[in-house]
Tab-separated table of C-alpha atoms in Angstrom:
chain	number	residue	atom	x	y	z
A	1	UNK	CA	23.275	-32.194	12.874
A	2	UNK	CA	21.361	-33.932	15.649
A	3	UNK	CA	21.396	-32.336	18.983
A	4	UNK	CA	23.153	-35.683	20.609
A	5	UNK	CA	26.109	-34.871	18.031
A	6	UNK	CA	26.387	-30.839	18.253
A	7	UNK	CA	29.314	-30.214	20.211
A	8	UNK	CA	29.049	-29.082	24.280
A	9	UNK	CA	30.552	-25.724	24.474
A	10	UNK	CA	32.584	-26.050	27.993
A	11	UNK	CA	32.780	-29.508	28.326
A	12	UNK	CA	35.321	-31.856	27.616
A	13	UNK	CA	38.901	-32.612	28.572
A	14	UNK	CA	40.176	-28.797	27.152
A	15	UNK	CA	37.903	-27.606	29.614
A	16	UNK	CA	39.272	-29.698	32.267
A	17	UNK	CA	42.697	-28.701	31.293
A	18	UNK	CA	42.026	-24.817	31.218
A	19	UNK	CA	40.708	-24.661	34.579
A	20	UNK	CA	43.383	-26.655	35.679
A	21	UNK	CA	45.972	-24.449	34.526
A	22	UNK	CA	44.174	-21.924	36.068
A	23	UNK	CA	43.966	-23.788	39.194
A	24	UNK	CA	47.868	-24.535	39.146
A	25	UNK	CA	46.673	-28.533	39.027
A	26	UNK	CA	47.410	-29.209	35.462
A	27	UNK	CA	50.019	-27.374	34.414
A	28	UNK	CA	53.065	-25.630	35.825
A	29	UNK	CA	56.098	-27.653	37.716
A	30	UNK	CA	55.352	-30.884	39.271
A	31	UNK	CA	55.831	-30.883	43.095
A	32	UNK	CA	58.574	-33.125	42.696
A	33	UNK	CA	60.769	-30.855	40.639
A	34	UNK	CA	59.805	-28.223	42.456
A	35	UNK	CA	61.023	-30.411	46.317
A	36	UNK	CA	64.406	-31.120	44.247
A	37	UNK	CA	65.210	-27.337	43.250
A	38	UNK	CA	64.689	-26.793	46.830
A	39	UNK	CA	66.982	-29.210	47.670
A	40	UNK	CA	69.377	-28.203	45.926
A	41	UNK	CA	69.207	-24.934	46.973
A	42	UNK	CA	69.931	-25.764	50.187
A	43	UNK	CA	72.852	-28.391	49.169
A	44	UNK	CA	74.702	-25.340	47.933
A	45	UNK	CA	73.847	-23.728	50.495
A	46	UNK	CA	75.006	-25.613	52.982
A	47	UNK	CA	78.176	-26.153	50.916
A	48	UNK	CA	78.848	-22.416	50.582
A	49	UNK	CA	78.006	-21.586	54.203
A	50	UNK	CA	80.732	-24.586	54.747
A	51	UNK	CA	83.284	-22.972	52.561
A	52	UNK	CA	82.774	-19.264	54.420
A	53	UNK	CA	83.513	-21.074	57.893
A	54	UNK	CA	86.813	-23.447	56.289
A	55	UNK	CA	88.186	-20.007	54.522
A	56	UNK	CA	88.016	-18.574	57.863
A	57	UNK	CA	89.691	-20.850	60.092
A	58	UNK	CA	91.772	-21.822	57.847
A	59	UNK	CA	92.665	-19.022	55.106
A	60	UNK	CA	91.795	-19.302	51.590
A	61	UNK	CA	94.998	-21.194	50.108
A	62	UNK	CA	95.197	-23.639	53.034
A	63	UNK	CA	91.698	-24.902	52.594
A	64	UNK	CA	90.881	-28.052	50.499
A	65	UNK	CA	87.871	-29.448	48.705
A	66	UNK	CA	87.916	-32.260	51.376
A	67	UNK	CA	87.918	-29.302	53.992
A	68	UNK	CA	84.713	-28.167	52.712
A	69	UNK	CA	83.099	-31.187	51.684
A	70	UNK	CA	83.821	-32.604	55.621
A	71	UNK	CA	82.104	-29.530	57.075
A	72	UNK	CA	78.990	-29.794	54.915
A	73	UNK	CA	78.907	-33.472	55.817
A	74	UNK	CA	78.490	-33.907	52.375
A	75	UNK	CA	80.446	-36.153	49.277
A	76	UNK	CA	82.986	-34.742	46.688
A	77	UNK	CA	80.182	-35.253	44.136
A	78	UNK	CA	78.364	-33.440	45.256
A	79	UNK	CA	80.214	-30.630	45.384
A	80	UNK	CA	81.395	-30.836	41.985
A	81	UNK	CA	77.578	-30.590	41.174
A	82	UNK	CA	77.454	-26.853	42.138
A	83	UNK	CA	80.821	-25.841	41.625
A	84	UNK	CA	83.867	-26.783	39.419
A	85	UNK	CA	86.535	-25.678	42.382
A	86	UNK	CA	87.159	-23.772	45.819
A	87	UNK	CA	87.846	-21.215	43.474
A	88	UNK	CA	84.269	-21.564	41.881
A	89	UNK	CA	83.146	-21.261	45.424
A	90	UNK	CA	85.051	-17.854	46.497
A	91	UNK	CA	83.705	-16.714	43.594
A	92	UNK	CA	80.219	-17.460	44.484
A	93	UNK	CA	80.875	-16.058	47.489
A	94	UNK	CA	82.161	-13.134	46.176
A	95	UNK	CA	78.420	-11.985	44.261
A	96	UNK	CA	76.963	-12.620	47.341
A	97	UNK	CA	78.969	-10.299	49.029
A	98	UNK	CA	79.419	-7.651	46.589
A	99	UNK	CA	75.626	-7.649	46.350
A	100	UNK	CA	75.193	-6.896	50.295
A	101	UNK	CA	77.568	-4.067	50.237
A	102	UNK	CA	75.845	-2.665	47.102
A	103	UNK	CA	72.590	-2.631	49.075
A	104	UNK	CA	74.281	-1.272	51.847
A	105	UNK	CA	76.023	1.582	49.785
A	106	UNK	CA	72.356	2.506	47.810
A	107	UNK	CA	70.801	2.984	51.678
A	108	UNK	CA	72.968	5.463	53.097
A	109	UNK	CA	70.258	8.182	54.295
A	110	UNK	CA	72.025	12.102	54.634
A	111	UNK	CA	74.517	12.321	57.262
A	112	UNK	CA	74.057	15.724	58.874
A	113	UNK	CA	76.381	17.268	61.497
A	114	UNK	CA	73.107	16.635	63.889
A	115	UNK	CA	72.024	14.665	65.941
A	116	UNK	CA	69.813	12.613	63.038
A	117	UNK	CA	72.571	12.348	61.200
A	118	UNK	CA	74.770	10.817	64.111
A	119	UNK	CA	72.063	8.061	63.965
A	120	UNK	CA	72.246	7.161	60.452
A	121	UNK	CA	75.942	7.145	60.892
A	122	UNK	CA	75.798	4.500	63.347
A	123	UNK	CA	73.350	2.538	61.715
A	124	UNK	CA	75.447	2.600	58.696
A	125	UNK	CA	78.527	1.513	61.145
A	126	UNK	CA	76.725	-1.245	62.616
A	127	UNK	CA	75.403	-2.841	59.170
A	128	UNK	CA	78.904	-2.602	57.419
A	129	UNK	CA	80.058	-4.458	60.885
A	130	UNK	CA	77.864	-7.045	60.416
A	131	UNK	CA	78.175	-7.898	56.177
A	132	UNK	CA	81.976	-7.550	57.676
A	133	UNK	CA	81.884	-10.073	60.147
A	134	UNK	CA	79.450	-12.430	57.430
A	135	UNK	CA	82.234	-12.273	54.751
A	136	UNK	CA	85.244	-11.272	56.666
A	137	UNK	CA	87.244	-13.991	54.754
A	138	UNK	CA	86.064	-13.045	51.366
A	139	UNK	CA	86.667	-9.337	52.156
A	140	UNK	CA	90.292	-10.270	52.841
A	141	UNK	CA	90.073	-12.470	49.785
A	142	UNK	CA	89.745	-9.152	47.863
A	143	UNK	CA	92.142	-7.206	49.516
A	144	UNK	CA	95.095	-9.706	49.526
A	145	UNK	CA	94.013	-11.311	45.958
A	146	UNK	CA	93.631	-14.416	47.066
A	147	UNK	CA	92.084	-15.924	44.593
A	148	UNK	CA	93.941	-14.895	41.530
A	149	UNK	CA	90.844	-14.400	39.637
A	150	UNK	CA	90.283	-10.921	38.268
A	151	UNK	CA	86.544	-10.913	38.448
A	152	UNK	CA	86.425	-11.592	42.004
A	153	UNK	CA	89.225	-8.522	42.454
A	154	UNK	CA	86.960	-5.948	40.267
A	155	UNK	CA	83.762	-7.366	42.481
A	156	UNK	CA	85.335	-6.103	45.483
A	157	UNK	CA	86.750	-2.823	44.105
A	158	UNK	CA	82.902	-1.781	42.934
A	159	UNK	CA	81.429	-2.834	45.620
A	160	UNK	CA	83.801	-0.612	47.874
A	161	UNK	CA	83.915	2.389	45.727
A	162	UNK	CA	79.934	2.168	46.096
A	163	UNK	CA	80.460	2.779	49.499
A	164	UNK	CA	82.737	5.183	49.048
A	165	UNK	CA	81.216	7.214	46.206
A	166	UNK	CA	77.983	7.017	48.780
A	167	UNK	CA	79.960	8.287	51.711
A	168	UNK	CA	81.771	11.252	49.348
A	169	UNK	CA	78.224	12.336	48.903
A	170	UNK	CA	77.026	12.389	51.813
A	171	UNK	CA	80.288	14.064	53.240
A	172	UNK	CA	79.793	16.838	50.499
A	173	UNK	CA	76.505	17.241	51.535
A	174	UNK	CA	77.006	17.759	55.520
A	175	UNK	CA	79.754	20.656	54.317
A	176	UNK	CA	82.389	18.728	55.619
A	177	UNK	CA	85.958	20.688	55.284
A	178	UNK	CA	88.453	17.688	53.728
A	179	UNK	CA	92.272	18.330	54.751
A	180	UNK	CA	93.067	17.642	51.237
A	181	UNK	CA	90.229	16.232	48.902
A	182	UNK	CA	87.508	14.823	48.886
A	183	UNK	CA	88.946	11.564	47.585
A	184	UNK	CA	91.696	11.777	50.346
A	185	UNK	CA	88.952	11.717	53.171
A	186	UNK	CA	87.064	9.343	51.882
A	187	UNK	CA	90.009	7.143	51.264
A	188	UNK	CA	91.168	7.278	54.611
A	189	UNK	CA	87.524	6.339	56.007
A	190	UNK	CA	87.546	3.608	54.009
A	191	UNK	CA	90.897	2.122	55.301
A	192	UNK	CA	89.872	3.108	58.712
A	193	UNK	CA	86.766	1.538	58.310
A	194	UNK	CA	88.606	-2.069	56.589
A	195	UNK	CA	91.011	-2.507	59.169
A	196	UNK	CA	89.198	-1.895	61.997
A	197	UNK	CA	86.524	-4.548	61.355
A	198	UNK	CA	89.831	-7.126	60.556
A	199	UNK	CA	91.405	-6.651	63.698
A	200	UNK	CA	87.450	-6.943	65.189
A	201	UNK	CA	86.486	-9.869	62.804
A	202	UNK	CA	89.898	-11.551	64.126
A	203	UNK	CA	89.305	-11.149	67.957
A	204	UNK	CA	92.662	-9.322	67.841
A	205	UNK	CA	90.603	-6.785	70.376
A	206	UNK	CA	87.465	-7.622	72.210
A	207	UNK	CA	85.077	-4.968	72.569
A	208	UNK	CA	81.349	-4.110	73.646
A	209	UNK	CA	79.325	-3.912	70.222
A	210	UNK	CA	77.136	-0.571	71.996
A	211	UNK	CA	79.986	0.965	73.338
A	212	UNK	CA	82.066	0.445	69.908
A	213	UNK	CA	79.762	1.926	67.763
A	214	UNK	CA	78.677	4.631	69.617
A	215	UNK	CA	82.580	5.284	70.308
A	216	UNK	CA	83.253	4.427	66.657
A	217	UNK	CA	80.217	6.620	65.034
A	218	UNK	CA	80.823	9.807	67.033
A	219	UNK	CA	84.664	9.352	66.040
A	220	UNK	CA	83.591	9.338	62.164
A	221	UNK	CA	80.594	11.750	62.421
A	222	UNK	CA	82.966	14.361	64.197
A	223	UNK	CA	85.939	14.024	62.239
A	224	UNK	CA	84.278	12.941	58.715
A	225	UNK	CA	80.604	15.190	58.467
A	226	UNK	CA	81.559	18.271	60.455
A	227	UNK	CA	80.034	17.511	63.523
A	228	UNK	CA	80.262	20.037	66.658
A	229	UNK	CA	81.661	18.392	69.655
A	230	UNK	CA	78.292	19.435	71.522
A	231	UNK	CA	76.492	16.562	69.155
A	232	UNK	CA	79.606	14.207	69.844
A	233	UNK	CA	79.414	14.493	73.190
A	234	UNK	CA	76.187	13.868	73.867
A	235	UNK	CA	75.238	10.779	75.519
């Protein structure tokens, strides 16, 4: 074989193409695929941010596709592009939830009857305000069974007896004395803790969000993880 005809080792358009891939030119998703996933991300979005604010002004069974689809200044079809109903929606809504409170539940640090563990308290207090006031009408959604749909029901109940379970613990663990059980205290947190944040979440009460938490934590810390009243007092 002549030399003009042996073939050039790292030449040629395989060559081209492997570097390319390497570079991210050649291969992989084309920028305009990758612009329209984007968009569409944001499209539903935008439509479930819409739904959160329509299922809170106006309750869950009262609001209407068109309810949605007017406050995400956007068209029927393209609702029906990301989900199949308002029920689809909720339940959308619902994961997104479920998932915050999860997260919430797995970073509850040790709640001591100190005053460290007066300060994880109230962080814990403030953050379950907060994913509260975010999906206030999907937490009543669960409570009240809105939606009729069983998965959305059993996404709630985990996602609360996370928080529970992790509160239990930490209870245990601080040697608090329960009047009853363990389950009874934490049960009574819980509902404590629910109804509260509704009557905040619906402006039923207005109150400083300092002064209710610090009010709030030393409340729990005293009467939940065996606090002395010098560490509730303080401050």
């Amino acid at each position: 074989m002549s030399e003009s005809n042996k073939p050039t080792r790292g030449r040629g358009p395989n060559r081209r193409a492997r570097r390319g891939a390497v570079d991210g030119q050649a291969t992989g998703t084309p920028a305009s695929q990758r612009e329209l996933r984007a968009q569409g991300r944001r499209t539903m979005r935008k439509l479930l941010d819409a739904g959160m604010r329509v299922f809170a002004e106006r309750g869950y069974h009262a609001a209407r596709v068109d309810d949605i689809v007017r406050a995400a200044r956007t068209s029927h079809g393209t609702f029906y592009l990301y989900f199949a109903s308002k029920e689809d929606l909720l339940r959308a809504l619902a994961v997104e939830c479920a998932h915050e409170w999860n997260e919430l539940a797995a970073s509850i640090g040790p709640i001591t009857p100190d005053d460290a563990g007066l300060e994880e308290l109230r962080r814990f207090l403030g953050a379950f305000v907060d994913t509260y006031r975010r999906y206030g009408p999907i937490i009543r959604a669960w409570m009240e069974d809105q939606g009729g749909d069983r998965e959305i029901g059993r996404l709630g109940v985990r996602s609360f007896t996370a928080i529970a379970s992790a509160l239990g613990l930490r209870m245990d663990e601080a040697g608090a004395p329960h009047a009853v059980d363990s389950a009874t205290s934490v049960a009574a947190l819980m509902a404590m803790l629910e109804r509260f944040n509704y009557v905040l979440v619906s402006r039923r009460i207005e109150l400083d969000d300092d002064v209710m938490l610090d009010s709030l934590a030393r409340l729990v810390h005293r009467g939940f993880f065996a606090a002395t009243p010098e560490v509730t007092a303080a401050g």
